[in-house]
């Protein structure tokens, strides 16, 4: 069951919000008006608008947990600089070791981590995220990173230019008419968290509570296979069954998870990199 979310946005901040965030925040909550003070919040999860961007706050813990999407600093920035490049499993799964400029539809974008890695590797990535709250956080992270990088980091700005977020449900988008069919459809559906709380990071548990179970995740595979021109890649925990019970053409396994690859067409030999 999904945990309800309230939007906290003090009135002085509302006039400065860009339209992309206003539209994203309007999709998050059924509360008619955004709230001004935290002591009036009816929910335990709060999406707070601050001068530094959106942050999700979990007030169910003794020490509130706070998380945000950040492409400039932290783990995403570290992985961009030191992540291993084309030797990464995700790069091989998508086919970056075989072709340049691969187009990817990330139909389960989440906080944008994998999409950012793929864009760093030269892919053009369109992102879908069904949770309005997560989508708002992702839109905010992209907006802040673009504003910063336009002035201070040309390399990051170029990477972000290869990332596009669309405000539509993944299943609907997969079945849309495409003028530019993606070469790869990438799926990373939510898998139930393990029972022992010590085994689950608090921020990941928060994400599970926010998004809920992807009970209809199996329904993504068939339209993904119908849409992609070259392959479908499914990211799964090691213990997870095949999506929709359909065995992949082959797998790439890591320490904690695996990539199930459903090949449809080989990448052109002329597109190989050195």
Short mmCIF file of C-alpha atoms in Angstrom, two decimals:
data_model
loop_
_atom_site.label_atom_id
_atom_site.label_comp_id
_atom_site.label_asym_id
_atom_site.label_seq_id
_atom_site.Cartn_x
_atom_site.Cartn_y
_atom_site.Cartn_z
CA UNK A 1 0.00 0.00 0.00
CA UNK A 2 1.33 3.42 -0.92
CA UNK A 3 1.97 5.94 1.85
CA UNK A 4 0.16 9.28 1.31
CA UNK A 5 2.22 12.39 0.61
CA UNK A 6 1.56 16.03 1.40
CA UNK A 7 3.16 19.01 -0.33
CA UNK A 8 4.70 21.67 1.88
CA UNK A 9 5.38 24.91 0.04
CA UNK A 10 5.60 28.16 2.02
CA UNK A 11 3.86 30.98 0.18
CA UNK A 12 7.05 33.08 -0.35
CA UNK A 13 8.54 30.27 -2.44
CA UNK A 14 5.55 29.77 -4.72
CA UNK A 15 6.11 32.82 -6.89
CA UNK A 16 9.63 31.70 -7.82
CA UNK A 17 8.78 28.14 -8.85
CA UNK A 18 9.33 27.30 -12.55
CA UNK A 19 6.33 25.95 -14.44
CA UNK A 20 7.88 22.49 -14.71
CA UNK A 21 7.81 22.14 -10.92
CA UNK A 22 4.40 23.74 -10.48
CA UNK A 23 2.94 21.21 -12.89
CA UNK A 24 4.79 18.31 -11.27
CA UNK A 25 3.72 19.27 -7.74
CA UNK A 26 0.08 19.66 -8.76
CA UNK A 27 0.10 15.96 -9.68
CA UNK A 28 1.43 14.80 -6.30
CA UNK A 29 -1.41 15.34 -3.87
CA UNK A 30 -5.19 15.49 -3.80
CA UNK A 31 -5.03 18.27 -1.21
CA UNK A 32 -6.59 21.32 -2.95
CA UNK A 33 -3.98 23.78 -1.67
CA UNK A 34 -0.32 23.33 -0.91
CA UNK A 35 0.37 23.64 2.79
CA UNK A 36 2.36 26.45 4.40
CA UNK A 37 3.33 25.00 7.78
CA UNK A 38 4.64 21.56 8.68
CA UNK A 39 2.53 21.27 11.83
CA UNK A 40 -0.63 21.18 9.70
CA UNK A 41 0.46 18.21 7.58
CA UNK A 42 -1.97 15.25 7.46
CA UNK A 43 0.55 12.74 6.12
CA UNK A 44 3.70 11.11 7.41
CA UNK A 45 5.55 11.65 4.13
CA UNK A 46 6.15 15.24 3.12
CA UNK A 47 7.41 16.61 -0.17
CA UNK A 48 8.88 19.92 0.95
CA UNK A 49 9.72 22.83 -1.33
CA UNK A 50 12.85 24.58 -0.10
CA UNK A 51 15.13 27.20 -1.63
CA UNK A 52 17.54 24.35 -2.39
CA UNK A 53 14.91 22.28 -4.20
CA UNK A 54 12.46 19.49 -3.39
CA UNK A 55 13.13 17.06 -0.58
CA UNK A 56 11.12 14.10 0.62
CA UNK A 57 10.84 13.86 4.41
CA UNK A 58 9.78 10.78 6.33
CA UNK A 59 8.39 11.77 9.74
CA UNK A 60 7.63 8.23 10.88
CA UNK A 61 11.12 7.81 12.33
CA UNK A 62 12.53 9.31 15.53
CA UNK A 63 15.05 11.11 13.35
CA UNK A 64 13.26 12.21 10.16
CA UNK A 65 14.81 10.83 6.98
CA UNK A 66 15.33 13.27 4.12
CA UNK A 67 16.18 12.47 0.52
CA UNK A 68 16.37 14.36 -2.78
CA UNK A 69 17.52 13.85 -6.37
CA UNK A 70 21.00 15.29 -6.91
CA UNK A 71 22.97 14.96 -10.14
CA UNK A 72 25.62 17.52 -9.17
CA UNK A 73 27.08 16.09 -5.95
CA UNK A 74 26.91 12.85 -3.99
CA UNK A 75 26.67 9.29 -5.28
CA UNK A 76 25.54 10.12 -8.82
CA UNK A 77 28.38 12.59 -9.35
CA UNK A 78 30.91 10.12 -7.93
CA UNK A 79 29.68 7.36 -10.22
CA UNK A 80 29.86 9.71 -13.22
CA UNK A 81 33.53 10.40 -12.49
CA UNK A 82 34.69 7.04 -11.19
CA UNK A 83 32.02 4.51 -12.23
CA UNK A 84 33.99 2.32 -14.60
CA UNK A 85 32.69 3.55 -17.95
CA UNK A 86 31.85 0.95 -20.58
CA UNK A 87 33.06 -1.89 -18.34
CA UNK A 88 29.97 -1.47 -16.13
CA UNK A 89 27.41 -4.26 -16.32
CA UNK A 90 24.64 -1.82 -17.25
CA UNK A 91 26.72 -0.59 -20.20
CA UNK A 92 27.15 -4.12 -21.51
CA UNK A 93 23.51 -4.94 -20.89
CA UNK A 94 22.27 -2.00 -22.95
CA UNK A 95 24.94 -2.44 -25.65
CA UNK A 96 27.14 0.60 -25.12
CA UNK A 97 30.15 -1.62 -25.77
CA UNK A 98 28.77 -2.31 -29.25
CA UNK A 99 27.33 0.98 -30.55
CA UNK A 100 27.45 4.75 -30.12
CA UNK A 101 24.54 7.02 -29.25
CA UNK A 102 22.04 4.30 -28.33
CA UNK A 103 18.49 5.55 -27.74
CA UNK A 104 16.92 4.20 -24.55
CA UNK A 105 13.44 4.41 -23.08
CA UNK A 106 13.80 3.99 -19.32
CA UNK A 107 10.21 3.10 -18.50
CA UNK A 108 10.79 2.81 -14.73
CA UNK A 109 13.12 5.74 -14.11
CA UNK A 110 12.76 6.10 -10.34
CA UNK A 111 15.25 8.65 -9.03
CA UNK A 112 17.05 8.70 -12.39
CA UNK A 113 20.22 6.90 -11.30
CA UNK A 114 20.48 4.38 -14.13
CA UNK A 115 19.27 6.88 -16.72
CA UNK A 116 22.02 9.26 -15.64
CA UNK A 117 24.65 6.53 -15.96
CA UNK A 118 23.44 5.69 -19.47
CA UNK A 119 23.43 9.37 -20.48
CA UNK A 120 26.97 9.65 -19.11
CA UNK A 121 27.92 6.77 -21.40
CA UNK A 122 26.53 8.63 -24.44
CA UNK A 123 23.00 7.24 -24.65
CA UNK A 124 19.97 9.43 -25.29
CA UNK A 125 17.48 8.53 -22.57
CA UNK A 126 13.76 9.22 -22.36
CA UNK A 127 12.42 8.60 -18.86
CA UNK A 128 8.99 7.60 -17.56
CA UNK A 129 8.09 7.39 -13.89
CA UNK A 130 4.58 6.48 -12.77
CA UNK A 131 4.81 7.90 -9.22
CA UNK A 132 3.91 11.63 -9.33
CA UNK A 133 6.01 12.26 -6.22
CA UNK A 134 9.13 10.59 -7.57
CA UNK A 135 8.54 12.24 -10.95
CA UNK A 136 8.38 15.66 -9.27
CA UNK A 137 11.64 14.97 -7.43
CA UNK A 138 13.27 13.84 -10.67
CA UNK A 139 12.04 16.94 -12.51
CA UNK A 140 13.44 19.10 -9.73
CA UNK A 141 16.81 17.32 -9.75
CA UNK A 142 17.12 17.76 -13.52
CA UNK A 143 16.10 21.43 -13.33
CA UNK A 144 18.60 22.27 -10.60
CA UNK A 145 21.41 20.36 -12.31
CA UNK A 146 20.74 22.09 -15.64
CA UNK A 147 20.71 25.53 -14.02
CA UNK A 148 24.01 24.82 -12.30
CA UNK A 149 25.77 23.10 -15.19
CA UNK A 150 24.79 25.76 -17.73
CA UNK A 151 27.13 28.11 -15.84
CA UNK A 152 29.67 25.85 -14.19
CA UNK A 153 30.00 22.39 -15.76
CA UNK A 154 29.82 22.01 -19.55
CA UNK A 155 30.35 18.24 -19.40
CA UNK A 156 27.44 17.74 -17.01
CA UNK A 157 25.24 20.07 -19.09
CA UNK A 158 25.91 17.93 -22.17
CA UNK A 159 25.03 14.75 -20.28
CA UNK A 160 21.77 16.25 -19.02
CA UNK A 161 20.87 17.33 -22.56
CA UNK A 162 20.59 13.63 -23.39
CA UNK A 163 17.96 13.08 -20.66
CA UNK A 164 14.24 13.75 -21.20
CA UNK A 165 11.50 13.22 -18.62
CA UNK A 166 7.96 12.65 -19.86
CA UNK A 167 4.96 13.03 -17.53
CA UNK A 168 3.02 9.92 -18.50
CA UNK A 169 2.48 6.44 -17.10
CA UNK A 170 5.01 3.93 -18.38
CA UNK A 171 2.49 1.43 -19.73
CA UNK A 172 0.62 4.15 -21.62
CA UNK A 173 3.85 5.50 -23.09
CA UNK A 174 5.07 2.08 -24.16
CA UNK A 175 1.92 1.67 -26.23
CA UNK A 176 2.06 5.14 -27.79
CA UNK A 177 2.81 5.89 -31.43
CA UNK A 178 6.53 6.65 -31.71
CA UNK A 179 8.14 8.60 -34.53
CA UNK A 180 11.53 7.77 -32.99
CA UNK A 181 11.39 4.16 -31.80
CA UNK A 182 13.94 3.53 -29.01
CA UNK A 183 16.61 0.96 -29.71
CA UNK A 184 16.46 -0.26 -26.11
CA UNK A 185 13.67 -0.36 -23.56
CA UNK A 186 15.04 -0.54 -20.02
CA UNK A 187 12.90 -1.87 -17.17
CA UNK A 188 13.69 -1.90 -13.45
CA UNK A 189 10.34 -2.64 -11.79
CA UNK A 190 9.96 -2.56 -8.04
CA UNK A 191 10.58 -5.88 -6.32
CA UNK A 192 9.19 -6.53 -2.80
CA UNK A 193 11.63 -5.53 -0.06
CA UNK A 194 13.14 -8.29 2.03
CA UNK A 195 11.40 -8.88 5.35
CA UNK A 196 14.34 -8.18 7.65
CA UNK A 197 14.54 -4.43 8.10
CA UNK A 198 18.27 -4.59 8.81
CA UNK A 199 18.81 -5.84 5.28
CA UNK A 200 17.03 -2.90 3.67
CA UNK A 201 18.51 0.58 3.58
CA UNK A 202 16.16 3.16 5.07
CA UNK A 203 16.08 5.29 1.92
CA UNK A 204 15.21 2.23 -0.19
CA UNK A 205 12.46 1.26 2.25
CA UNK A 206 11.14 4.82 1.94
CA UNK A 207 11.09 4.43 -1.83
CA UNK A 208 9.15 1.16 -1.52
CA UNK A 209 6.63 2.80 0.81
CA UNK A 210 6.22 5.74 -1.53
CA UNK A 211 5.81 3.85 -4.79
CA UNK A 212 4.09 0.71 -3.54
CA UNK A 213 4.36 -2.72 -5.15
CA UNK A 214 4.59 -2.91 -8.94
CA UNK A 215 1.86 -5.55 -9.01
CA UNK A 216 1.35 -5.01 -12.74
CA UNK A 217 5.04 -5.01 -13.65
CA UNK A 218 4.67 -8.20 -15.71
CA UNK A 219 2.47 -6.22 -18.07
CA UNK A 220 5.42 -4.03 -19.11
CA UNK A 221 7.39 -6.75 -20.88
CA UNK A 222 5.12 -7.49 -23.86
CA UNK A 223 4.71 -3.84 -24.97
CA UNK A 224 8.42 -3.26 -24.36
CA UNK A 225 9.29 -6.15 -26.67
CA UNK A 226 6.84 -4.82 -29.25
CA UNK A 227 8.36 -1.33 -29.11
CA UNK A 228 12.16 -1.73 -28.85
CA UNK A 229 14.05 -2.10 -32.11
CA UNK A 230 17.13 -3.87 -30.73
CA UNK A 231 16.65 -5.22 -27.20
CA UNK A 232 14.80 -5.06 -23.92
CA UNK A 233 16.84 -5.02 -20.71
CA UNK A 234 15.29 -5.93 -17.36
CA UNK A 235 17.17 -5.23 -14.12
CA UNK A 236 16.30 -7.74 -11.40
CA UNK A 237 17.48 -8.84 -7.96
CA UNK A 238 19.19 -12.22 -8.05
CA UNK A 239 16.27 -13.89 -6.28
CA UNK A 240 13.58 -12.42 -8.53
CA UNK A 241 11.71 -14.55 -11.08
CA UNK A 242 11.78 -13.63 -14.76
CA UNK A 243 9.46 -10.77 -15.63
CA UNK A 244 6.14 -12.18 -16.89
CA UNK A 245 7.70 -15.63 -16.48
CA UNK A 246 9.54 -15.20 -19.77
CA UNK A 247 13.16 -16.35 -19.89
CA UNK A 248 15.62 -13.87 -21.46
CA UNK A 249 17.99 -14.61 -24.30
CA UNK A 250 20.90 -14.26 -21.89
CA UNK A 251 21.86 -12.71 -18.55
CA UNK A 252 24.60 -10.63 -17.00
CA UNK A 253 24.98 -11.32 -13.29
CA UNK A 254 26.54 -9.15 -10.61
CA UNK A 255 27.03 -9.50 -6.86
CA UNK A 256 23.58 -8.31 -5.86
CA UNK A 257 21.51 -8.48 -9.02
CA UNK A 258 21.35 -9.32 -12.68
CA UNK A 259 20.33 -7.98 -16.07
CA UNK A 260 17.99 -10.09 -18.18
CA UNK A 261 18.53 -9.27 -21.87
CA UNK A 262 15.91 -9.96 -24.53
CA UNK A 263 17.72 -9.45 -27.86
CA UNK A 264 15.65 -8.50 -30.90
CA UNK A 265 18.23 -7.24 -33.40
CA UNK A 266 22.03 -6.92 -33.44
CA UNK A 267 23.60 -3.48 -33.36
CA UNK A 268 25.26 -2.56 -36.67
CA UNK A 269 28.90 -3.56 -36.91
CA UNK A 270 29.75 -0.12 -38.36
CA UNK A 271 28.64 1.50 -35.10
CA UNK A 272 31.23 -0.27 -32.95
CA UNK A 273 33.47 1.83 -30.75
CA UNK A 274 37.16 1.31 -30.11
#
